């Protein structure tokens, strides 16, 4: 299914052939292979970061506590932002939740959520003639835990200010409906960006990317 | 939270006042109230139908069977279509799944899914200055069971033809990756289309709407 291991092996063999003619050591070969591998992984990490930064919202899955659909997976829309004070991407996915909506009570009971991002959120696939379910229409599923900000933490105000800059309506949400600021603690990232199945990206590779 | 019951009551009292002056019976009053109630419910049903028909895809939640995020809610993108042979809306949500993606193995283990649709899929909220998380940016969460089409059923070919008409890439999916056609058996519909919390819509009211 996955074409990347094959491609990686081809590149690795090419490196080995090159290193042998140049007299590189076995450890040097291993380093080159590791570098190639890392580069390929970082590409997927970069795609995840770009999807997150370009999106204004995520489709958020939670395990429902609503009596009507209890234990069903619920999917809600949550406005997100990963910007610093200057609007640059940090990768840190922040959002406002309230107990009055679906996601709020759900994560408090079972703190397992997945946020899905797709290139089609900006109509980029449609505008390039790609069906939204094609693997070439990039998507990322980021799973983890919701962490509520402590208002006394000094990172709280800058994070909220950056969020409100992108989502001015949030000014009203906070005033009227007890919304609270959260960040996703990332446990796993899947990226689909081409044929051959999903790639797994670690949180550290995701955060290390410069976007 | 919910403004509709208040509005409904006001309308109901207005009807009662009207009916008393015109000498309607108590059963007639009940009928008028029921009609108003039904009309209001059908509006939400209509919004759900419109969201489904305009969307090319849904954010599909399932309970994950993937070892890395087992029992997490998974959210995937699935191309959908509800058209008849002439492209008109039927409300029947059809989609192709494969065991090679996330959703396929998940529903086979635990057949509870939720499909989320939002007005922002067509950028209609952004283009009208509405934040995607505002309740006025309409969304619908439709929960139920996946039902795989029986290929020998005479509804199979027309449904597949209509799907492929909207998603021509599906021709390749079926050939190469064992995709199979499914329909959502609707158990519950939530619609958020204004301030005041979600509305529940029955499957029969949803299907009864003319779009």
Coordinates of C-alpha atoms in Angstrom, one line a residue:
Chain A
X1 CA 0.0 0.0 0.0
X2 CA 2.5 2.5 1.2
X3 CA 4.9 3.8 -1.6
X4 CA 7.1 5.7 0.8
X5 CA 9.1 2.8 2.2
X6 CA 9.9 1.7 -1.4
X7 CA 11.0 5.2 -2.3
X8 CA 13.0 5.5 0.9
X9 CA 14.7 2.2 0.3
X10 CA 15.6 3.3 -3.3
X11 CA 17.0 6.6 -1.9
X12 CA 18.9 4.7 0.8
X13 CA 20.4 2.3 -1.7
X14 CA 21.4 5.3 -3.9
X15 CA 23.1 6.9 -0.9
X16 CA 24.9 3.7 0.0
X17 CA 26.2 3.3 -3.6
X18 CA 27.4 6.9 -3.5
X19 CA 29.0 6.5 -0.1
X20 CA 30.7 3.3 -1.1
X21 CA 32.4 5.1 -4.1
X22 CA 33.4 7.9 -1.8
X23 CA 34.6 5.7 0.9
X24 CA 32.0 6.7 3.6
X25 CA 31.8 4.6 6.7
X26 CA 28.9 2.4 7.7
X27 CA 27.9 4.9 10.4
X28 CA 28.0 7.7 7.8
X29 CA 25.7 5.6 5.6
X30 CA 23.3 5.2 8.6
X31 CA 23.4 8.9 9.2
X32 CA 22.5 9.7 5.5
X33 CA 19.7 7.2 5.6
X34 CA 18.4 8.6 8.9
X35 CA 18.6 12.1 7.4
X36 CA 16.6 11.1 4.3
X37 CA 14.1 9.4 6.5
X38 CA 13.8 12.5 8.7
X39 CA 13.5 14.8 5.8
X40 CA 10.6 12.7 4.4
X41 CA 8.9 12.7 7.8
X42 CA 9.3 16.5 8.2
X43 CA 7.5 17.0 4.9
X44 CA 4.5 15.3 6.4
X45 CA 4.9 17.3 9.5
X46 CA 5.1 20.5 7.4
X47 CA 1.9 19.6 5.6
X48 CA 0.1 19.1 9.0
X49 CA 1.4 22.5 10.2
X50 CA 0.3 24.2 7.1
X51 CA -3.2 22.6 7.3
X52 CA -3.5 23.8 10.9
X53 CA -2.3 27.3 10.3
X54 CA -4.5 27.9 7.2
X55 CA -7.6 26.5 8.8
X56 CA -9.9 28.7 10.8
X57 CA -11.7 25.7 12.3
X58 CA -11.4 22.1 13.0
X59 CA -13.9 19.2 12.9
X60 CA -13.6 18.0 16.4
X61 CA -14.5 14.4 17.4
X62 CA -15.4 13.5 21.0
X63 CA -17.2 10.7 22.7
X64 CA -20.8 11.9 23.2
X65 CA -22.2 12.4 26.7
X66 CA -25.5 13.7 25.1
X67 CA -28.3 11.4 26.3
X68 CA -29.8 11.1 22.8
X69 CA -26.5 9.8 21.2
X70 CA -24.6 8.7 24.3
X71 CA -21.3 6.9 23.5
X72 CA -21.6 7.9 19.8
X73 CA -18.7 9.7 18.3
X74 CA -19.8 13.4 18.1
X75 CA -18.4 15.7 15.5
X76 CA -18.5 19.5 16.2
X77 CA -17.0 22.6 14.6
X78 CA -14.6 24.5 16.7
X79 CA -12.8 27.7 15.6
X80 CA -9.1 27.3 16.1
X81 CA -5.9 29.4 16.0
X82 CA -2.2 28.6 16.3
X83 CA -0.8 32.1 15.9
X84 CA 1.6 34.0 18.0
X85 CA 1.2 37.7 18.6
X86 CA 2.5 38.5 15.1
X87 CA 0.2 36.0 13.4
X88 CA 3.0 33.5 12.8
X89 CA 2.3 29.8 13.1
X90 CA 3.3 28.1 16.4
X91 CA 1.5 24.8 15.7
X92 CA -0.2 25.1 19.1
X93 CA -3.8 24.4 18.5
X94 CA -6.0 26.7 20.7
X95 CA -9.7 27.0 20.9
X96 CA -12.6 28.1 23.0
X97 CA -15.1 25.7 24.5
X98 CA -18.2 26.0 26.6
X99 CA -20.3 23.5 28.6
X100 CA -23.3 24.7 26.7
X101 CA -22.1 23.1 23.4
X102 CA -21.4 19.4 22.6
X103 CA -17.6 19.3 22.9
X104 CA -17.3 20.9 26.4
X105 CA -19.2 18.3 28.5
X106 CA -17.7 15.4 26.3
X107 CA -14.0 16.1 26.9
X108 CA -14.7 16.6 30.6
X109 CA -16.1 13.1 30.9
X110 CA -13.6 11.4 28.5
X111 CA -10.6 13.4 27.5
X112 CA -9.9 11.9 24.1
X113 CA -10.5 14.1 21.0
X114 CA -9.4 14.2 17.4
X115 CA -9.3 17.3 15.3
X116 CA -9.5 16.9 11.6
X117 CA -8.1 19.4 9.1
X118 CA -8.4 19.2 5.3
X119 CA -7.1 21.2 2.4
X120 CA -10.7 21.4 1.3
X121 CA -11.5 23.8 4.1
X122 CA -10.1 26.5 1.9
X123 CA -11.6 24.9 -1.2
X124 CA -8.1 24.3 -2.4
X125 CA -8.9 20.8 -3.7
X126 CA -12.1 21.8 -5.5
X127 CA -10.3 24.8 -7.1
X128 CA -7.6 22.4 -8.4
X129 CA -10.1 19.7 -9.6
X130 CA -9.3 17.3 -6.8
X131 CA -12.1 15.3 -5.1
X132 CA -12.0 16.0 -1.3
X133 CA -11.6 12.2 -0.6
X134 CA -8.6 11.8 -2.9
X135 CA -5.5 11.2 -0.9
X136 CA -3.9 14.0 -2.8
X137 CA -6.3 16.4 -1.1
X138 CA -4.2 16.6 2.0
X139 CA -5.8 15.9 5.4
X140 CA -4.5 15.5 9.0
X141 CA -6.1 13.9 12.0
X142 CA -4.6 15.2 15.2
X143 CA -5.6 13.3 18.4
X144 CA -4.9 14.1 22.0
X145 CA -6.2 15.7 25.2
X146 CA -7.9 19.0 25.8
X147 CA -6.0 21.2 28.3
X148 CA -7.8 24.1 29.8
X149 CA -5.7 27.2 30.3
X150 CA -5.1 28.4 33.8
X151 CA -6.1 32.1 33.7
X152 CA -3.3 33.0 36.1
X153 CA -0.7 31.5 33.8
X154 CA 1.2 34.2 32.0
X155 CA 0.8 32.5 28.6
X156 CA -3.0 32.9 29.0
X157 CA -3.5 36.5 27.9
X158 CA -1.2 36.5 24.9
X159 CA -2.8 33.2 23.7
X160 CA -6.3 34.7 24.2
X161 CA -5.3 38.0 22.5
X162 CA -4.0 36.1 19.5
X163 CA -7.1 34.0 19.3
X164 CA -9.4 37.0 19.5
X165 CA -7.4 38.7 16.8
X166 CA -8.2 35.9 14.4
X167 CA -11.8 35.3 15.8
X168 CA -13.2 38.7 16.9
X169 CA -16.6 37.1 17.6
X170 CA -14.8 35.4 20.5
X171 CA -15.1 38.6 22.5
X172 CA -18.9 38.0 22.7
X173 CA -18.5 34.2 23.4
X174 CA -16.4 34.9 26.5
X175 CA -18.7 37.6 27.8
X176 CA -22.0 35.7 27.4
X177 CA -21.5 32.0 27.5
X178 CA -18.6 31.0 29.9
X179 CA -16.3 30.0 27.1
X180 CA -12.8 29.0 28.3
X181 CA -9.5 28.8 26.4
X182 CA -8.0 25.4 25.7
X183 CA -5.0 23.9 23.9
X184 CA -4.7 20.5 22.4
X185 CA -2.0 18.3 24.0
X186 CA -1.0 16.3 20.9
X187 CA -0.7 12.5 21.3
X188 CA -0.7 11.4 17.6
X189 CA -0.8 13.0 14.2
X190 CA -1.8 11.2 11.0
X191 CA -1.2 12.9 7.6
X192 CA -2.6 11.8 4.3
X193 CA -1.1 13.7 1.5
X194 CA -0.6 11.2 -1.4
X195 CA -1.4 7.6 -2.4
X196 CA -0.1 4.9 -0.1
X197 CA -1.8 5.4 3.2
X198 CA -1.4 7.7 6.2
X199 CA 1.9 8.8 7.7
X200 CA 2.4 9.1 11.4
X201 CA 4.1 12.3 12.6
X202 CA 5.4 12.9 16.1
X203 CA 4.4 16.0 18.1
X204 CA 8.1 17.0 18.3
X205 CA 8.6 16.8 14.5
X206 CA 5.4 18.7 14.1
X207 CA 6.4 21.5 16.4
X208 CA 10.0 21.6 15.0
X209 CA 8.8 22.7 11.6
X210 CA 9.3 26.3 10.4
X211 CA 6.2 27.4 8.6
Chain B
X1 CA -30.8 29.0 26.4
X2 CA -33.3 28.1 23.8
X3 CA -35.3 31.0 22.4
X4 CA -37.5 28.8 20.2
X5 CA -39.8 27.5 22.9
X6 CA -40.5 31.1 24.0
X7 CA -41.2 32.1 20.4
X8 CA -43.4 29.0 19.9
X9 CA -45.4 29.7 23.0
X10 CA -45.9 33.3 21.8
X11 CA -47.2 32.0 18.5
X12 CA -49.3 29.4 20.2
X13 CA -51.0 32.0 22.5
X14 CA -51.5 34.2 19.4
X15 CA -53.3 31.3 17.7
X16 CA -55.4 30.6 20.7
X17 CA -56.4 34.2 21.0
X18 CA -57.3 34.2 17.3
X19 CA -59.1 30.9 17.5
X20 CA -61.2 32.1 20.6
X21 CA -62.5 35.1 18.7
X22 CA -63.3 32.9 15.7
X23 CA -64.9 30.2 17.9
X24 CA -62.5 27.4 17.0
X25 CA -62.7 24.2 19.1
X26 CA -60.0 23.0 21.6
X27 CA -59.0 20.3 19.1
X28 CA -58.6 22.9 16.4
X29 CA -56.4 25.0 18.8
X30 CA -54.3 21.9 19.3
X31 CA -54.1 21.3 15.6
X32 CA -53.0 24.9 15.0
X33 CA -50.3 24.7 17.7
X34 CA -49.1 21.4 16.3
X35 CA -48.9 22.9 12.8
X36 CA -46.9 25.9 14.0
X37 CA -44.6 23.5 15.9
X38 CA -44.2 21.3 12.9
X39 CA -43.5 24.3 10.6
X40 CA -40.7 25.4 12.9
X41 CA -39.3 21.9 13.1
X42 CA -39.4 21.6 9.3
X43 CA -37.4 24.8 8.9
X44 CA -34.6 23.1 10.8
X45 CA -35.1 19.9 8.8
X46 CA -34.8 22.0 5.6
X47 CA -31.6 23.5 6.8
X48 CA -30.2 20.0 7.4
X49 CA -31.3 18.9 4.0
X50 CA -29.7 22.0 2.3
X51 CA -26.4 21.5 4.2
X52 CA -26.3 17.9 3.1
X53 CA -27.2 18.6 -0.5
X54 CA -24.7 21.4 -0.9
X55 CA -21.8 19.6 0.7
X56 CA -19.5 17.4 -1.3
X57 CA -18.1 15.8 1.8
X58 CA -18.7 15.2 5.5
X59 CA -16.5 15.1 8.5
X60 CA -17.2 11.5 9.7
X61 CA -16.7 10.5 13.3
X62 CA -16.2 6.9 14.3
X63 CA -14.8 5.0 17.3
X64 CA -11.2 4.2 16.3
X65 CA -10.0 0.7 15.9
X66 CA -6.5 1.9 14.9
X67 CA -4.0 0.5 17.5
X68 CA -2.3 3.9 17.9
X69 CA -5.5 5.8 18.9
X70 CA -7.7 2.9 19.9
X71 CA -11.1 4.0 21.3
X72 CA -10.4 7.6 20.5
X73 CA -13.0 9.4 18.4
X74 CA -11.5 9.4 14.8
X75 CA -12.6 12.1 12.3
X76 CA -12.2 11.4 8.6
X77 CA -13.3 13.1 5.4
X78 CA -15.7 11.1 3.3
X79 CA -17.1 12.3 -0.1
X80 CA -20.9 12.2 0.0
X81 CA -23.9 12.6 -2.3
X82 CA -27.6 12.6 -1.8
X83 CA -28.7 13.1 -5.4
X84 CA -31.2 11.1 -7.5
X85 CA -30.4 10.5 -11.2
X86 CA -31.4 14.1 -12.1
X87 CA -29.1 15.6 -9.4
X88 CA -32.1 16.4 -7.1
X89 CA -31.8 16.1 -3.3
X90 CA -33.2 12.9 -1.8
X91 CA -31.6 13.4 1.7
X92 CA -30.2 9.9 1.5
X93 CA -26.6 10.3 2.5
X94 CA -24.4 7.9 0.4
X95 CA -20.7 7.4 0.5
X96 CA -17.9 5.0 -0.5
X97 CA -15.8 3.3 2.1
X98 CA -12.8 1.0 2.1
X99 CA -11.2 -1.2 4.7
X100 CA -7.9 0.5 3.8
X101 CA -9.0 3.8 5.3
X102 CA -9.9 4.7 8.9
X103 CA -13.7 4.7 8.8
X104 CA -14.1 1.3 7.1
X105 CA -12.7 -0.9 9.9
X106 CA -14.2 1.4 12.6
X107 CA -17.9 1.0 11.7
X108 CA -17.5 -2.7 11.2
X109 CA -16.4 -3.0 14.8
X110 CA -18.7 -0.4 16.3
X111 CA -21.5 0.8 14.0
X112 CA -22.0 4.3 15.5
X113 CA -21.0 7.2 13.3
X114 CA -21.8 10.9 13.2
X115 CA -21.5 13.0 10.0
X116 CA -21.0 16.8 10.5
X117 CA -22.0 19.3 7.9
X118 CA -21.4 23.1 8.1
X119 CA -22.2 26.1 6.0
X120 CA -18.5 26.9 6.1
X121 CA -17.8 23.9 3.8
X122 CA -18.8 26.2 0.9
X123 CA -17.2 29.3 2.6
X124 CA -20.6 30.8 3.0
X125 CA -20.0 32.0 6.5
X126 CA -16.6 33.5 5.8
X127 CA -17.9 35.2 2.7
X128 CA -20.7 36.8 4.9
X129 CA -18.4 37.8 7.7
X130 CA -19.6 35.1 10.1
X131 CA -17.2 33.1 12.3
X132 CA -17.5 29.4 11.6
X133 CA -18.2 28.7 15.3
X134 CA -21.1 31.2 15.5
X135 CA -24.4 29.5 15.8
X136 CA -25.6 31.5 12.9
X137 CA -23.1 29.6 10.7
X138 CA -25.5 26.7 10.3
X139 CA -24.3 23.1 11.1
X140 CA -25.8 19.7 11.4
X141 CA -24.6 16.6 13.1
X142 CA -26.3 13.5 11.8
X143 CA -25.8 10.3 13.7
X144 CA -26.6 6.8 12.8
X145 CA -25.5 3.5 11.4
X146 CA -23.6 2.7 8.2
X147 CA -25.5 0.3 5.9
X148 CA -23.6 -1.4 3.1
X149 CA -25.5 -1.7 -0.2
X150 CA -26.2 -5.1 -1.4
X151 CA -24.9 -5.1 -5.0
X152 CA -27.8 -7.3 -6.1
X153 CA -30.3 -4.8 -4.9
X154 CA -31.9 -2.9 -7.7
X155 CA -31.3 0.5 -6.0
X156 CA -27.5 -0.2 -6.1
X157 CA -26.7 0.8 -9.6
X158 CA -28.7 4.0 -9.8
X159 CA -27.3 5.1 -6.4
X160 CA -23.7 4.3 -7.6
X161 CA -24.3 6.1 -10.9
X162 CA -25.5 9.2 -9.2
X163 CA -22.6 9.1 -6.8
X164 CA -20.0 8.8 -9.6
X165 CA -21.7 11.6 -11.5
X166 CA -20.9 13.9 -8.6
X167 CA -17.6 12.2 -7.7
X168 CA -16.0 11.0 -11.0
X169 CA -12.8 10.0 -9.1
X170 CA -14.9 7.2 -7.5
X171 CA -14.5 5.3 -10.8
X172 CA -10.8 4.7 -9.8
X173 CA -11.6 4.1 -6.1
X174 CA -13.9 1.2 -7.0
X175 CA -11.5 -0.4 -9.4
X176 CA -8.3 -0.2 -7.3
X177 CA -9.2 -0.3 -3.6
X178 CA -12.3 -2.3 -2.9
X179 CA -14.5 0.6 -2.1
X180 CA -18.1 -0.2 -1.4
X181 CA -21.2 1.9 -1.4
X182 CA -23.0 2.7 1.8
X183 CA -25.9 4.7 3.1
X184 CA -26.4 6.3 6.5
X185 CA -29.4 5.0 8.5
X186 CA -30.2 8.1 10.4
X187 CA -30.9 7.8 14.1
X188 CA -30.7 11.4 15.2
X189 CA -30.2 14.9 13.6
X190 CA -29.0 18.0 15.5
X191 CA -29.2 21.3 13.8
X192 CA -27.7 24.6 15.0
X193 CA -28.8 27.5 12.9
X194 CA -29.2 30.4 15.4
X195 CA -28.6 31.4 19.0
X196 CA -30.4 29.3 21.6
X197 CA -28.9 25.8 21.3
X198 CA -29.3 22.8 19.0
X199 CA -32.6 21.6 17.6
X200 CA -33.5 17.9 17.2
X201 CA -35.0 16.8 13.9
X202 CA -36.5 13.4 13.2
X203 CA -35.4 11.4 10.2
X204 CA -39.0 11.4 8.9
X205 CA -39.2 15.3 9.0
X206 CA -35.8 15.4 7.4
X207 CA -36.8 13.2 4.5
X208 CA -40.2 14.9 4.1
X209 CA -38.7 18.2 3.1
X210 CA -38.8 19.4 -0.5
X211 CA -35.4 21.0 -1.3

